Each structure stands twice: as C-alpha cells, then as structure tokens.
Amino acid sequence: MAASRLELNLVRLLCRCETMAAEKRDPDEWRLEKYVGALEDMLQALKTQASKPASEVINEYSRKVDFLKGMLQAEKLTSSSEKALANQFLAPGRVPTTARERVPATKTVHLQSRARYTSEMRSELLGTDSAGEPELDVRKR
C-alpha cells in the first residue's frame, strides 16, 4: 500500500529531526523542540487517519518520536550525571527510518549522546576542560 502524504511528511520530518539531534547544537537552538512537537501532532493525525499504516510501523514511529522527546528533556537537566542516567532509560528505534540507513539513526544519536554525557561527567569529576587539560581555578590561590 502506498504511503499517504501525511506519512511521507512524517518520515521526512523524522529524518530531519534525527539529523539535527545527531549534530552538536547551540543551547539556544529551538527548532528541534518545535519539530518534535510537530511530529507528535502528525503522529496523532496518522493514528486517526482512515488509511493508516500497519500498527508495527506506527509503533516504530511512536518509539522514535518518544526517543527524541526524551532526549530533549534529558538535555534540559542540569548535571551531566542526571543527563547520563536519563539517557540510559531512552529506547532508540529498532528499524532504520529510510532505506539508506544501515543502523537506525536514533541508535546512533543515542550512542553519541551517551558518549557526550560520559565525557562531560569525566571532565566534571577530574576538573578538566574538553581538551583534557586541567582547568585553572583562581580561587585556590
């Protein structure tokens, strides 16, 4: 069965969101959050549509949207240990979004964010900057 226009738009936006999530973003970047909100709306509309896709496909879309939403919530946490813990509870998608992907993009994003939060925790614990050099604390004089 051919995909509806709504489903095609959902897949396009989902791919764009996965790409944006994989990139290092500015903390003031607002687009991804708005896009994920639009994905939620599109997903709800797709569920109520008369010619909706198979339930497995809808479940996979839901899983990916929930993952992106959870990832955004984890980024808003203050400490890197909280971010790392929240990231562990996120479930990435199991199926690639497009035929060109060999590994689901959400899985790649999950691994990248886990590595980033681990690096942040390490630098917090050891008092080093991102380059691995000790930070100079002027107050210790």
PDB file of C-alpha atoms in Angstrom:
ATOM      1  CA  MET A   1       0.000   0.000   0.000  1.00  0.00           C
ATOM      2  CA  ALA A   2       1.320   3.451  -0.889  1.00  0.00           C
ATOM      3  CA  ALA A   3       2.146   5.809   1.935  1.00  0.00           C
ATOM      4  CA  SER A   4      -0.114   8.791   2.435  1.00  0.00           C
ATOM      5  CA  ARG A   5       1.109  12.355   2.134  1.00  0.00           C
ATOM      6  CA  LEU A   6       0.918  12.709   5.925  1.00  0.00           C
ATOM      7  CA  GLU A   7       3.094   9.631   6.432  1.00  0.00           C
ATOM      8  CA  LEU A   8       5.647  10.844   3.893  1.00  0.00           C
ATOM      9  CA  ASN A   9       5.824  14.232   5.598  1.00  0.00           C
ATOM     10  CA  LEU A  10       6.173  12.497   8.979  1.00  0.00           C
ATOM     11  CA  VAL A  11       9.081  10.380   7.707  1.00  0.00           C
ATOM     12  CA  ARG A  12      10.795  13.414   6.148  1.00  0.00           C
ATOM     13  CA  LEU A  13      10.493  15.440   9.335  1.00  0.00           C
ATOM     14  CA  LEU A  14      11.578  12.451  11.429  1.00  0.00           C
ATOM     15  CA  CYS A  15      14.729  12.082   9.300  1.00  0.00           C
ATOM     16  CA  ARG A  16      15.425  15.802   9.653  1.00  0.00           C
ATOM     17  CA  CYS A  17      14.970  15.626  13.436  1.00  0.00           C
ATOM     18  CA  GLU A  18      17.275  12.617  13.693  1.00  0.00           C
ATOM     19  CA  THR A  19      19.907  14.505  11.697  1.00  0.00           C
ATOM     20  CA  MET A  20      19.549  17.606  13.869  1.00  0.00           C
ATOM     21  CA  ALA A  21      19.752  15.507  17.042  1.00  0.00           C
ATOM     22  CA  ALA A  22      22.993  13.911  15.832  1.00  0.00           C
ATOM     23  CA  GLU A  23      24.642  17.299  15.265  1.00  0.00           C
ATOM     24  CA  LYS A  24      26.107  19.384  18.033  1.00  0.00           C
ATOM     25  CA  ARG A  25      23.592  22.150  18.607  1.00  0.00           C
ATOM     26  CA  ASP A  26      23.675  25.555  20.214  1.00  0.00           C
ATOM     27  CA  PRO A  27      21.888  25.516  23.614  1.00  0.00           C
ATOM     28  CA  ASP A  28      19.597  28.297  22.353  1.00  0.00           C
ATOM     29  CA  GLU A  29      18.513  26.242  19.322  1.00  0.00           C
ATOM     30  CA  TRP A  30      14.719  25.988  19.365  1.00  0.00           C
ATOM     31  CA  ARG A  31      13.921  24.297  16.054  1.00  0.00           C
ATOM     32  CA  LEU A  32      14.360  20.676  17.128  1.00  0.00           C
ATOM     33  CA  GLU A  33      11.945  21.093  20.012  1.00  0.00           C
ATOM     34  CA  LYS A  34       9.300  22.625  17.719  1.00  0.00           C
ATOM     35  CA  TYR A  35       9.872  19.934  15.089  1.00  0.00           C
ATOM     36  CA  VAL A  36       9.402  17.162  17.650  1.00  0.00           C
ATOM     37  CA  GLY A  37       6.151  18.827  18.742  1.00  0.00           C
ATOM     38  CA  ALA A  38       5.021  18.842  15.109  1.00  0.00           C
ATOM     39  CA  LEU A  39       5.998  15.157  14.836  1.00  0.00           C
ATOM     40  CA  GLU A  40       3.747  14.357  17.789  1.00  0.00           C
ATOM     41  CA  ASP A  41       0.839  16.156  16.123  1.00  0.00           C
ATOM     42  CA  MET A  42       1.455  14.393  12.811  1.00  0.00           C
ATOM     43  CA  LEU A  43       1.669  11.030  14.560  1.00  0.00           C
ATOM     44  CA  GLN A  44      -1.668  11.587  16.296  1.00  0.00           C
ATOM     45  CA  ALA A  45      -3.244  12.569  12.967  1.00  0.00           C
ATOM     46  CA  LEU A  46      -1.753   9.484  11.333  1.00  0.00           C
ATOM     47  CA  LYS A  47      -3.243   7.241  14.023  1.00  0.00           C
ATOM     48  CA  THR A  48      -6.738   8.609  13.372  1.00  0.00           C
ATOM     49  CA  GLN A  49      -6.450   8.531   9.585  1.00  0.00           C
ATOM     50  CA  ALA A  50      -8.673   6.046   7.709  1.00  0.00           C
ATOM     51  CA  SER A  51      -5.827   4.668   5.577  1.00  0.00           C
ATOM     52  CA  LYS A  52      -3.258   4.368   8.339  1.00  0.00           C
ATOM     53  CA  PRO A  53      -0.133   2.180   8.056  1.00  0.00           C
ATOM     54  CA  ALA A  54       0.346  -1.111   9.895  1.00  0.00           C
ATOM     55  CA  SER A  55       0.396  -0.971  13.682  1.00  0.00           C
ATOM     56  CA  GLU A  56       4.078  -2.066  13.789  1.00  0.00           C
ATOM     57  CA  VAL A  57       5.016   0.919  11.632  1.00  0.00           C
ATOM     58  CA  ILE A  58       3.037   3.312  13.817  1.00  0.00           C
ATOM     59  CA  ASN A  59       4.633   1.810  16.940  1.00  0.00           C
ATOM     60  CA  GLU A  60       8.099   2.356  15.469  1.00  0.00           C
ATOM     61  CA  TYR A  61       7.263   5.969  14.615  1.00  0.00           C
ATOM     62  CA  SER A  62       5.971   6.432  18.170  1.00  0.00           C
ATOM     63  CA  ARG A  63       9.138   4.922  19.618  1.00  0.00           C
ATOM     64  CA  LYS A  64      11.340   7.288  17.596  1.00  0.00           C
ATOM     65  CA  VAL A  65       9.279  10.370  18.473  1.00  0.00           C
ATOM     66  CA  ASP A  66       9.296   9.384  22.169  1.00  0.00           C
ATOM     67  CA  PHE A  67      13.064   8.895  21.984  1.00  0.00           C
ATOM     68  CA  LEU A  68      13.595  12.366  20.513  1.00  0.00           C
ATOM     69  CA  LYS A  69      11.256  13.888  23.093  1.00  0.00           C
ATOM     70  CA  GLY A  70      13.086  12.127  25.931  1.00  0.00           C
ATOM     71  CA  MET A  71      16.442  13.190  24.560  1.00  0.00           C
ATOM     72  CA  LEU A  72      15.339  16.825  24.549  1.00  0.00           C
ATOM     73  CA  GLN A  73      14.129  16.504  28.140  1.00  0.00           C
ATOM     74  CA  ALA A  74      17.439  14.915  29.168  1.00  0.00           C
ATOM     75  CA  GLU A  75      19.375  17.809  27.623  1.00  0.00           C
ATOM     76  CA  LYS A  76      17.486  20.254  29.845  1.00  0.00           C
ATOM     77  CA  LEU A  77      18.749  18.591  33.045  1.00  0.00           C
ATOM     78  CA  THR A  78      21.422  20.474  34.947  1.00  0.00           C
ATOM     79  CA  SER A  79      24.112  17.936  35.866  1.00  0.00           C
ATOM     80  CA  SER A  80      25.834  15.627  33.434  1.00  0.00           C
ATOM     81  CA  SER A  81      25.244  12.622  35.727  1.00  0.00           C
ATOM     82  CA  GLU A  82      21.480  13.247  35.558  1.00  0.00           C
ATOM     83  CA  LYS A  83      21.730  13.563  31.780  1.00  0.00           C
ATOM     84  CA  ALA A  84      23.663  10.288  31.526  1.00  0.00           C
ATOM     85  CA  LEU A  85      21.157   8.489  33.749  1.00  0.00           C
ATOM     86  CA  ALA A  86      18.182   9.832  31.791  1.00  0.00           C
ATOM     87  CA  ASN A  87      19.902   8.829  28.548  1.00  0.00           C
ATOM     88  CA  GLN A  88      20.217   5.223  29.742  1.00  0.00           C
ATOM     89  CA  PHE A  89      16.448   4.952  30.023  1.00  0.00           C
ATOM     90  CA  LEU A  90      15.796   6.129  26.467  1.00  0.00           C
ATOM     91  CA  ALA A  91      14.868   3.453  23.943  1.00  0.00           C
ATOM     92  CA  PRO A  92      16.075   4.217  20.403  1.00  0.00           C
ATOM     93  CA  GLY A  93      14.230   2.954  17.343  1.00  0.00           C
ATOM     94  CA  ARG A  94      14.899  -0.562  16.134  1.00  0.00           C
ATOM     95  CA  VAL A  95      14.283  -0.069  12.426  1.00  0.00           C
ATOM     96  CA  PRO A  96      16.073   2.416  10.128  1.00  0.00           C
ATOM     97  CA  THR A  97      13.862   5.339   9.117  1.00  0.00           C
ATOM     98  CA  THR A  98      14.977   5.309   5.488  1.00  0.00           C
ATOM     99  CA  ALA A  99      16.252   2.567   3.218  1.00  0.00           C
ATOM    100  CA  ARG A 100      19.659   4.277   3.004  1.00  0.00           C
ATOM    101  CA  GLU A 101      20.398   3.726   6.691  1.00  0.00           C
ATOM    102  CA  ARG A 102      22.043   0.525   7.823  1.00  0.00           C
ATOM    103  CA  VAL A 103      21.825   1.375  11.525  1.00  0.00           C
ATOM    104  CA  PRO A 104      18.822   3.302  12.873  1.00  0.00           C
ATOM    105  CA  ALA A 105      19.694   6.980  13.246  1.00  0.00           C
ATOM    106  CA  THR A 106      18.139   7.077  16.712  1.00  0.00           C
ATOM    107  CA  LYS A 107      20.568   4.381  17.836  1.00  0.00           C
ATOM    108  CA  THR A 108      23.479   6.438  16.537  1.00  0.00           C
ATOM    109  CA  VAL A 109      22.141   9.558  18.279  1.00  0.00           C
ATOM    110  CA  HIS A 110      21.712   7.546  21.479  1.00  0.00           C
ATOM    111  CA  LEU A 111      25.330   6.367  21.395  1.00  0.00           C
ATOM    112  CA  GLN A 112      26.645   9.854  20.583  1.00  0.00           C
ATOM    113  CA  SER A 113      24.717  11.492  23.404  1.00  0.00           C
ATOM    114  CA  ARG A 114      25.807   8.780  25.846  1.00  0.00           C
ATOM    115  CA  ALA A 115      29.453   9.401  24.909  1.00  0.00           C
ATOM    116  CA  ARG A 116      28.977  13.179  25.212  1.00  0.00           C
ATOM    117  CA  TYR A 117      27.410  12.902  28.689  1.00  0.00           C
ATOM    118  CA  THR A 118      30.121  10.489  29.826  1.00  0.00           C
ATOM    119  CA  SER A 119      32.759  12.936  28.644  1.00  0.00           C
ATOM    120  CA  GLU A 120      31.018  15.772  30.483  1.00  0.00           C
ATOM    121  CA  MET A 121      30.890  13.691  33.679  1.00  0.00           C
ATOM    122  CA  ARG A 122      34.576  12.836  33.353  1.00  0.00           C
ATOM    123  CA  SER A 123      35.541  16.473  32.920  1.00  0.00           C
ATOM    124  CA  GLU A 124      33.368  17.480  35.906  1.00  0.00           C
ATOM    125  CA  LEU A 125      34.921  14.818  38.110  1.00  0.00           C
ATOM    126  CA  LEU A 126      38.515  15.420  37.068  1.00  0.00           C
ATOM    127  CA  GLY A 127      38.216  19.185  36.764  1.00  0.00           C
ATOM    128  CA  THR A 128      39.415  19.271  33.188  1.00  0.00           C
ATOM    129  CA  ASP A 129      38.151  21.098  30.137  1.00  0.00           C
ATOM    130  CA  SER A 130      37.039  19.361  26.943  1.00  0.00           C
ATOM    131  CA  ALA A 131      40.649  19.191  25.651  1.00  0.00           C
ATOM    132  CA  GLY A 132      41.732  17.169  28.694  1.00  0.00           C
ATOM    133  CA  GLU A 133      43.825  19.920  30.268  1.00  0.00           C
ATOM    134  CA  PRO A 134      43.300  20.841  33.932  1.00  0.00           C
ATOM    135  CA  GLU A 135      41.191  23.928  34.491  1.00  0.00           C
ATOM    136  CA  LEU A 136      42.896  26.680  36.431  1.00  0.00           C
ATOM    137  CA  ASP A 137      40.896  27.717  39.440  1.00  0.00           C
ATOM    138  CA  VAL A 138      41.847  31.215  40.512  1.00  0.00           C
ATOM    139  CA  ARG A 139      40.120  30.833  43.892  1.00  0.00           C
ATOM    140  CA  LYS A 140      42.650  28.231  45.112  1.00  0.00           C
ATOM    141  CA  ARG A 141      45.488  30.752  45.472  1.00  0.00           C
TER     142      ARG A 141
END
